Tab-separated table of C-alpha atoms in Angstrom:
chain	number	residue	atom	x	y	z
A	135	UNK	CA	0.114	0.088	-0.010
A	136	UNK	CA	1.514	3.425	-1.148
A	137	UNK	CA	1.912	6.158	1.390
A	138	UNK	CA	-0.572	9.246	1.388
A	139	UNK	CA	0.815	12.244	-0.383
A	140	UNK	CA	2.292	15.041	1.373
A	141	UNK	CA	0.365	18.109	1.247
A	142	UNK	CA	0.361	21.619	2.872
A	143	UNK	CA	-1.143	22.520	6.094
A	144	UNK	CA	-4.383	24.081	4.578
A	145	UNK	CA	-4.804	21.367	2.291
A	146	UNK	CA	-4.434	18.696	5.164
A	147	UNK	CA	-6.952	20.925	7.176
A	148	UNK	CA	-9.478	20.932	4.251
A	149	UNK	CA	-9.221	17.175	3.742
A	150	UNK	CA	-9.402	16.577	7.714
A	151	UNK	CA	-12.677	18.659	7.986
A	152	UNK	CA	-14.454	16.819	4.811
A	153	UNK	CA	-13.423	13.506	6.511
A	154	UNK	CA	-15.023	14.859	10.073
A	155	UNK	CA	-18.099	15.874	8.267
A	156	UNK	CA	-18.529	12.308	6.689
A	157	UNK	CA	-17.582	10.619	10.032
A	158	UNK	CA	-20.452	12.643	11.646
A	159	UNK	CA	-22.948	12.020	9.063
A	160	UNK	CA	-21.984	8.094	9.204
A	161	UNK	CA	-22.553	8.500	13.166
A	162	UNK	CA	-25.988	10.064	12.565
A	163	UNK	CA	-26.973	7.474	10.083
A	164	UNK	CA	-25.808	4.742	12.372
A	165	UNK	CA	-27.951	6.309	15.284
A	166	UNK	CA	-31.016	6.646	13.231
A	167	UNK	CA	-30.511	2.950	12.061
A	168	UNK	CA	-30.147	1.835	15.665
A	169	UNK	CA	-33.284	3.807	16.579
A	170	UNK	CA	-35.362	2.329	13.897
A	171	UNK	CA	-34.148	-1.205	14.820
A	172	UNK	CA	-35.186	-0.510	18.633
A	173	UNK	CA	-38.460	0.789	17.400
A	174	UNK	CA	-39.159	-2.466	15.309
A	175	UNK	CA	-42.612	-4.089	16.283
A	176	UNK	CA	-42.497	-7.333	18.360
A	177	UNK	CA	-44.287	-10.337	17.273
A	178	UNK	CA	-45.570	-12.955	19.593
A	179	UNK	CA	-43.793	-16.427	19.490
A	180	UNK	CA	-46.434	-18.964	18.619
A	181	UNK	CA	-44.277	-21.836	17.992
A	182	UNK	CA	-42.801	-24.135	20.611
A	183	UNK	CA	-39.178	-23.902	19.569
A	184	UNK	CA	-37.373	-27.016	20.828
A	185	UNK	CA	-33.523	-27.412	21.389
A	186	UNK	CA	-32.238	-31.144	21.067
A	187	UNK	CA	-30.130	-32.155	23.919
A	188	UNK	CA	-28.360	-35.576	25.230
A	189	UNK	CA	-31.374	-36.565	27.124
A	190	UNK	CA	-34.384	-35.109	25.224
A	191	UNK	CA	-35.654	-31.881	23.690
A	192	UNK	CA	-35.884	-28.545	26.107
A	193	UNK	CA	-37.899	-25.619	25.395
A	194	UNK	CA	-36.991	-21.855	25.725
A	195	UNK	CA	-38.790	-21.516	29.090
A	196	UNK	CA	-37.086	-24.461	30.647
A	197	UNK	CA	-33.534	-22.827	29.625
A	198	UNK	CA	-34.265	-19.784	32.028
A	199	UNK	CA	-34.914	-20.781	35.710
A	200	UNK	CA	-33.618	-17.435	36.634
A	201	UNK	CA	-34.463	-14.172	34.993
A	202	UNK	CA	-31.674	-12.526	37.001
A	203	UNK	CA	-28.422	-14.318	37.960
A	204	UNK	CA	-27.599	-11.431	40.693
A	205	UNK	CA	-30.537	-11.990	43.005
A	206	UNK	CA	-30.055	-13.667	46.496
A	207	UNK	CA	-32.308	-16.516	45.269
A	208	UNK	CA	-30.190	-17.361	42.233
A	209	UNK	CA	-26.948	-17.452	44.144
A	210	UNK	CA	-28.348	-19.202	46.775
A	211	UNK	CA	-29.623	-22.121	44.441
A	212	UNK	CA	-26.571	-22.072	42.447
A	213	UNK	CA	-24.560	-22.695	45.601
A	214	UNK	CA	-26.705	-25.492	46.789
A	215	UNK	CA	-27.281	-27.037	43.274
A	216	UNK	CA	-24.570	-25.926	40.561
A	217	UNK	CA	-25.602	-28.564	37.977
A	218	UNK	CA	-28.836	-29.814	36.545
A	219	UNK	CA	-28.421	-33.121	38.193
A	220	UNK	CA	-28.074	-31.451	41.483
A	221	UNK	CA	-31.105	-29.150	40.839
A	222	UNK	CA	-33.437	-31.860	39.757
A	223	UNK	CA	-32.803	-33.641	43.229
A	224	UNK	CA	-33.967	-30.388	45.291
A	225	UNK	CA	-37.294	-31.273	46.884
A	226	UNK	CA	-39.862	-28.834	47.589
A	227	UNK	CA	-38.534	-28.743	51.136
A	228	UNK	CA	-35.090	-27.916	50.178
A	229	UNK	CA	-36.348	-25.187	48.129
A	230	UNK	CA	-38.414	-23.691	50.789
A	231	UNK	CA	-35.268	-23.754	53.169
A	232	UNK	CA	-33.255	-22.094	50.645
A	233	UNK	CA	-35.522	-19.466	50.124
A	234	UNK	CA	-35.960	-18.947	53.777
A	235	UNK	CA	-31.972	-18.483	53.829
A	236	UNK	CA	-32.233	-15.557	51.564
A	237	UNK	CA	-34.320	-13.452	53.703
A	238	UNK	CA	-37.300	-12.995	51.060
A	239	UNK	CA	-39.641	-15.219	52.629
A	240	UNK	CA	-41.360	-18.299	51.212
A	241	UNK	CA	-43.749	-17.640	48.297
A	242	UNK	CA	-45.390	-20.971	47.145
A	243	UNK	CA	-45.595	-19.580	43.470
A	244	UNK	CA	-41.908	-19.356	43.320
A	245	UNK	CA	-41.239	-22.539	45.026
A	246	UNK	CA	-43.553	-24.205	42.413
A	247	UNK	CA	-42.277	-22.536	39.666
A	248	UNK	CA	-38.639	-23.531	40.582
A	249	UNK	CA	-39.647	-27.098	41.028
A	250	UNK	CA	-41.103	-27.310	37.667
A	251	UNK	CA	-38.173	-25.716	35.872
A	252	UNK	CA	-35.770	-27.949	37.625
A	253	UNK	CA	-37.861	-31.193	36.972
A	254	UNK	CA	-38.178	-30.673	33.007
A	255	UNK	CA	-35.600	-32.064	30.647
A	256	UNK	CA	-32.336	-29.708	30.410
A	257	UNK	CA	-29.854	-29.263	27.873
A	258	UNK	CA	-27.105	-31.805	29.488
A	259	UNK	CA	-23.254	-32.347	29.063
A	260	UNK	CA	-21.560	-35.551	29.948
A	261	UNK	CA	-21.390	-36.073	33.628
A	262	UNK	CA	-17.739	-35.238	34.114
A	263	UNK	CA	-18.204	-31.936	32.118
A	264	UNK	CA	-21.178	-30.933	34.197
A	265	UNK	CA	-19.352	-31.757	37.525
A	266	UNK	CA	-16.300	-29.484	36.389
A	267	UNK	CA	-18.671	-26.727	35.350
A	268	UNK	CA	-20.429	-27.155	38.569
A	269	UNK	CA	-17.268	-26.641	40.523
A	270	UNK	CA	-16.556	-23.375	38.221
A	271	UNK	CA	-20.119	-22.026	38.960
A	272	UNK	CA	-19.752	-22.657	42.915
A	273	UNK	CA	-16.304	-20.462	42.542
A	274	UNK	CA	-17.995	-17.928	40.628
A	275	UNK	CA	-20.823	-17.736	43.352
A	276	UNK	CA	-18.191	-17.474	46.143
A	277	UNK	CA	-16.337	-14.509	44.322
A	278	UNK	CA	-19.630	-12.715	43.838
A	279	UNK	CA	-20.778	-13.225	47.466
A	280	UNK	CA	-17.375	-12.084	48.690
A	281	UNK	CA	-17.280	-9.196	46.532
A	282	UNK	CA	-20.798	-8.098	47.226
A	283	UNK	CA	-20.308	-7.763	51.058
A	284	UNK	CA	-17.451	-5.384	50.818
A	285	UNK	CA	-19.318	-3.263	48.203
A	286	UNK	CA	-22.272	-3.174	50.597
A	287	UNK	CA	-19.992	-2.048	53.489
A	288	UNK	CA	-18.561	0.763	51.577
A	289	UNK	CA	-21.986	2.102	50.322
A	290	UNK	CA	-23.002	2.201	53.871
A	291	UNK	CA	-20.025	3.870	55.043
A	292	UNK	CA	-20.366	6.151	52.006
A	293	UNK	CA	-23.911	7.143	52.739
A	294	UNK	CA	-23.181	7.720	56.401
A	295	UNK	CA	-20.551	10.207	55.673
A	296	UNK	CA	-21.881	11.642	52.581
A	297	UNK	CA	-25.103	12.876	54.490
A	298	UNK	CA	-22.875	14.466	56.805
A	299	UNK	CA	-21.464	16.747	54.424
A	300	UNK	CA	-23.076	20.338	54.218
A	301	UNK	CA	-23.402	20.112	50.293
A	302	UNK	CA	-25.323	16.779	50.476
A	303	UNK	CA	-28.666	17.778	50.816
A	304	UNK	CA	-28.330	20.105	47.703
A	305	UNK	CA	-26.662	17.126	45.831
A	306	UNK	CA	-29.221	14.831	46.600
A	307	UNK	CA	-31.736	17.222	45.482
A	308	UNK	CA	-30.699	17.064	41.908
A	309	UNK	CA	-32.317	14.166	39.614
A	310	UNK	CA	-30.148	11.048	39.234
A	311	UNK	CA	-27.898	11.970	42.052
A	312	UNK	CA	-28.019	9.355	44.902
A	313	UNK	CA	-25.346	8.417	47.493
A	314	UNK	CA	-22.897	6.804	45.059
A	315	UNK	CA	-23.076	9.185	42.067
A	316	UNK	CA	-23.726	12.203	44.323
A	317	UNK	CA	-20.408	11.072	46.421
A	318	UNK	CA	-18.621	10.683	43.053
A	319	UNK	CA	-19.594	13.925	41.641
A	320	UNK	CA	-18.635	15.928	45.070
A	321	UNK	CA	-15.333	14.095	45.295
A	322	UNK	CA	-14.196	15.237	42.059
A	323	UNK	CA	-15.516	18.469	41.923
A	324	UNK	CA	-14.636	19.219	45.491
A	325	UNK	CA	-16.290	21.282	48.056
A	326	UNK	CA	-14.002	24.391	47.847
A	327	UNK	CA	-16.650	26.970	46.657
A	328	UNK	CA	-13.714	29.479	45.167
A	329	UNK	CA	-12.464	26.822	42.833
A	330	UNK	CA	-15.039	27.423	40.162
A	331	UNK	CA	-15.762	31.084	39.246
A	332	UNK	CA	-18.649	30.276	37.108
A	333	UNK	CA	-20.743	27.421	35.583
A	334	UNK	CA	-18.719	27.404	32.374
A	335	UNK	CA	-15.217	26.760	34.331
A	336	UNK	CA	-17.162	23.713	36.138
A	337	UNK	CA	-18.509	22.423	32.717
A	338	UNK	CA	-15.106	22.603	31.293
A	339	UNK	CA	-13.501	20.563	34.018
A	340	UNK	CA	-16.115	18.130	34.030
A	341	UNK	CA	-15.623	17.634	30.232
A	342	UNK	CA	-19.222	18.349	29.311
A	343	UNK	CA	-18.681	21.777	27.579
A	344	UNK	CA	-17.502	21.120	23.949
A	345	UNK	CA	-14.353	22.637	22.439
A	346	UNK	CA	-15.029	25.364	19.784
A	347	UNK	CA	-12.323	26.082	17.100
A	348	UNK	CA	-12.809	29.047	14.436
A	349	UNK	CA	-10.672	29.972	11.674
A	350	UNK	CA	-11.956	32.614	9.492
A	351	UNK	CA	-15.500	31.771	8.655
A	352	UNK	CA	-14.948	28.106	9.643
A	353	UNK	CA	-16.262	26.905	12.937
A	354	UNK	CA	-15.711	23.340	14.460
A	355	UNK	CA	-17.140	22.031	17.555
A	356	UNK	CA	-15.564	19.133	18.989
A	357	UNK	CA	-15.762	16.879	22.078
A	358	UNK	CA	-13.443	18.151	24.974
A	359	UNK	CA	-10.673	15.331	25.388
A	360	UNK	CA	-8.780	17.116	27.998
A	361	UNK	CA	-10.934	16.505	31.043
A	362	UNK	CA	-11.255	14.641	34.193
A	363	UNK	CA	-12.288	11.207	32.947
A	364	UNK	CA	-13.711	9.845	36.187
A	365	UNK	CA	-15.973	13.002	36.492
A	366	UNK	CA	-16.884	12.779	32.961
A	367	UNK	CA	-17.977	9.301	33.369
A	368	UNK	CA	-19.935	10.153	36.478
A	369	UNK	CA	-21.679	13.009	34.842
A	370	UNK	CA	-22.686	10.743	31.788
A	371	UNK	CA	-24.209	8.349	34.437
A	372	UNK	CA	-25.912	11.103	36.187
A	373	UNK	CA	-27.479	12.422	32.881
A	374	UNK	CA	-28.782	8.783	32.095
A	375	UNK	CA	-30.262	8.435	35.279
A	376	UNK	CA	-31.961	12.067	35.306
A	377	UNK	CA	-33.712	11.012	32.166
A	378	UNK	CA	-35.715	8.732	34.089
A	379	UNK	CA	-36.251	10.783	37.277
A	380	UNK	CA	-36.967	14.375	35.855
A	381	UNK	CA	-39.564	15.173	33.299
A	382	UNK	CA	-37.598	18.371	32.000
A	383	UNK	CA	-34.227	16.559	31.640
A	384	UNK	CA	-36.470	13.585	29.736
A	385	UNK	CA	-37.865	16.386	27.447
A	386	UNK	CA	-34.607	18.123	26.902
A	387	UNK	CA	-32.971	14.798	25.917
A	388	UNK	CA	-35.896	13.981	23.393
A	389	UNK	CA	-35.519	17.242	21.860
A	390	UNK	CA	-32.010	16.636	21.282
A	391	UNK	CA	-32.325	13.470	19.521
A	392	UNK	CA	-35.070	15.095	17.398
A	393	UNK	CA	-32.770	17.748	16.537
A	394	UNK	CA	-30.468	15.010	15.149
A	395	UNK	CA	-27.846	14.436	18.082
A	396	UNK	CA	-26.822	11.044	18.768
A	397	UNK	CA	-27.371	9.186	22.170
A	398	UNK	CA	-24.261	10.017	23.481
A	399	UNK	CA	-24.191	13.614	22.321
A	400	UNK	CA	-27.852	14.176	23.710
A	401	UNK	CA	-26.439	12.850	27.017
A	402	UNK	CA	-23.310	15.020	26.976
A	403	UNK	CA	-25.748	18.170	26.237
A	404	UNK	CA	-28.068	17.218	29.121
A	405	UNK	CA	-24.986	16.523	31.601
A	406	UNK	CA	-23.875	20.047	30.607
A	407	UNK	CA	-27.320	21.274	31.722
A	408	UNK	CA	-26.976	19.432	34.820
A	409	UNK	CA	-23.721	20.529	35.937
A	410	UNK	CA	-24.816	24.245	35.264
A	411	UNK	CA	-27.811	23.564	37.420
A	412	UNK	CA	-25.636	22.003	40.408
A	413	UNK	CA	-23.311	25.126	40.292
A	414	UNK	CA	-26.349	27.435	40.531
A	415	UNK	CA	-27.747	25.465	43.362
A	416	UNK	CA	-24.343	25.414	45.135
A	417	UNK	CA	-23.704	29.247	44.545
A	418	UNK	CA	-27.209	30.126	45.702
A	419	UNK	CA	-27.137	27.650	48.816
A	420	UNK	CA	-30.604	26.348	47.375
A	421	UNK	CA	-31.963	22.811	46.553
A	422	UNK	CA	-32.956	22.042	42.942
A	423	UNK	CA	-36.459	22.791	41.569
A	424	UNK	CA	-37.713	21.081	38.701
A	425	UNK	CA	-39.892	24.168	37.751
A	426	UNK	CA	-37.105	26.550	37.647
A	427	UNK	CA	-34.700	24.311	36.143
A	428	UNK	CA	-36.668	23.492	33.162
A	429	UNK	CA	-39.005	26.365	32.244
A	430	UNK	CA	-41.809	25.196	29.897
A	431	UNK	CA	-40.945	27.855	27.315
A	432	UNK	CA	-37.034	26.920	27.208
A	433	UNK	CA	-35.976	26.083	23.666
A	434	UNK	CA	-34.040	23.065	23.042
A	435	UNK	CA	-30.755	24.935	22.446
A	436	UNK	CA	-27.238	23.675	22.295
A	437	UNK	CA	-25.792	23.496	25.900
C-alpha cells in the first residue's frame, strides 16, 4: 500500500474537515438505524421452539430458571445445586429452606415455578463435564458473594459520611444523584466554593462543555478530550439516570435526539445542563427545583 501524499497544512486541514463531516454523517445514520431497529414491532412467538439435548428436547422456558442471576435467590440455589442433576434432586422442602435463607420469605408460587423448572428436561453435558462446570459455578458464586459484601459495606460507609457533608442535601436534591453518584461528583469537584468562578469553568472541568475552534469563517465544535475522565463518566451516568427521574431532563433529551443528536451527544448536552444547574444550586445554597431548572418555554438550544 502506497503512502498518502504529503500536502500543505491548509490542504490537510481541508481534507480533515471533509472527513470529519463524513464521519459525523455516518454516526448520525448509524444512530438513526439503531433507533429504527429498537423501534421495530414485536411479534408473539406462537411456535414451541425446541432444542435437542443429550437426554431429550428442551424448550425456551426451561432454559431460564432465573431471570436475573444476581439475585439472592439465584445465588443461593446455584450454591446448593450448581448442575442440572443437582437441581433436579432438590425437593420442595429444600427449595423452601433455601428461599428462607435469602431473607425473602417463602412464596408458594416461586417454589412451584422452580420445582417445575428443575424437573423438566435440560440441555445436558456428559457427567464429568457437568461436574467440572458445577465446580466453576460454585467458585464464581463465592467470588460474587465475597465481593458484594465489601461493596455493601462501602456503600453504607459512604452514605453515612456523605449525608454529613454540608453540600449533601443540595446534591441529593438534583435528579439522578443518589449516594454513590452524588459522592463521586462531590469527590471529583471538591467542596472549595472558590474553585470554580462560574458554571462554564465547572463544565469545562467536567468535560461536558465542547471545544469550539474557529478560523476565519470556519467553526468546528469538538468533544473535549482534556478532562477529568472519572468525573466525565460520573456526569454521563448522572444524565442517564436523570432522564428517568426528571420530566424536564427527559424532555430535553428527546428534543436533542429529535434535533439530530446521537444518544451520547444528547447525554453530554444534558450533563452540561445538569452541571450548570448544580453550580447554581451550590452558589445560591438552595436545593434543585424542577420548575426553575426546566422552564416550559425553554428552547432545546445547544448546551
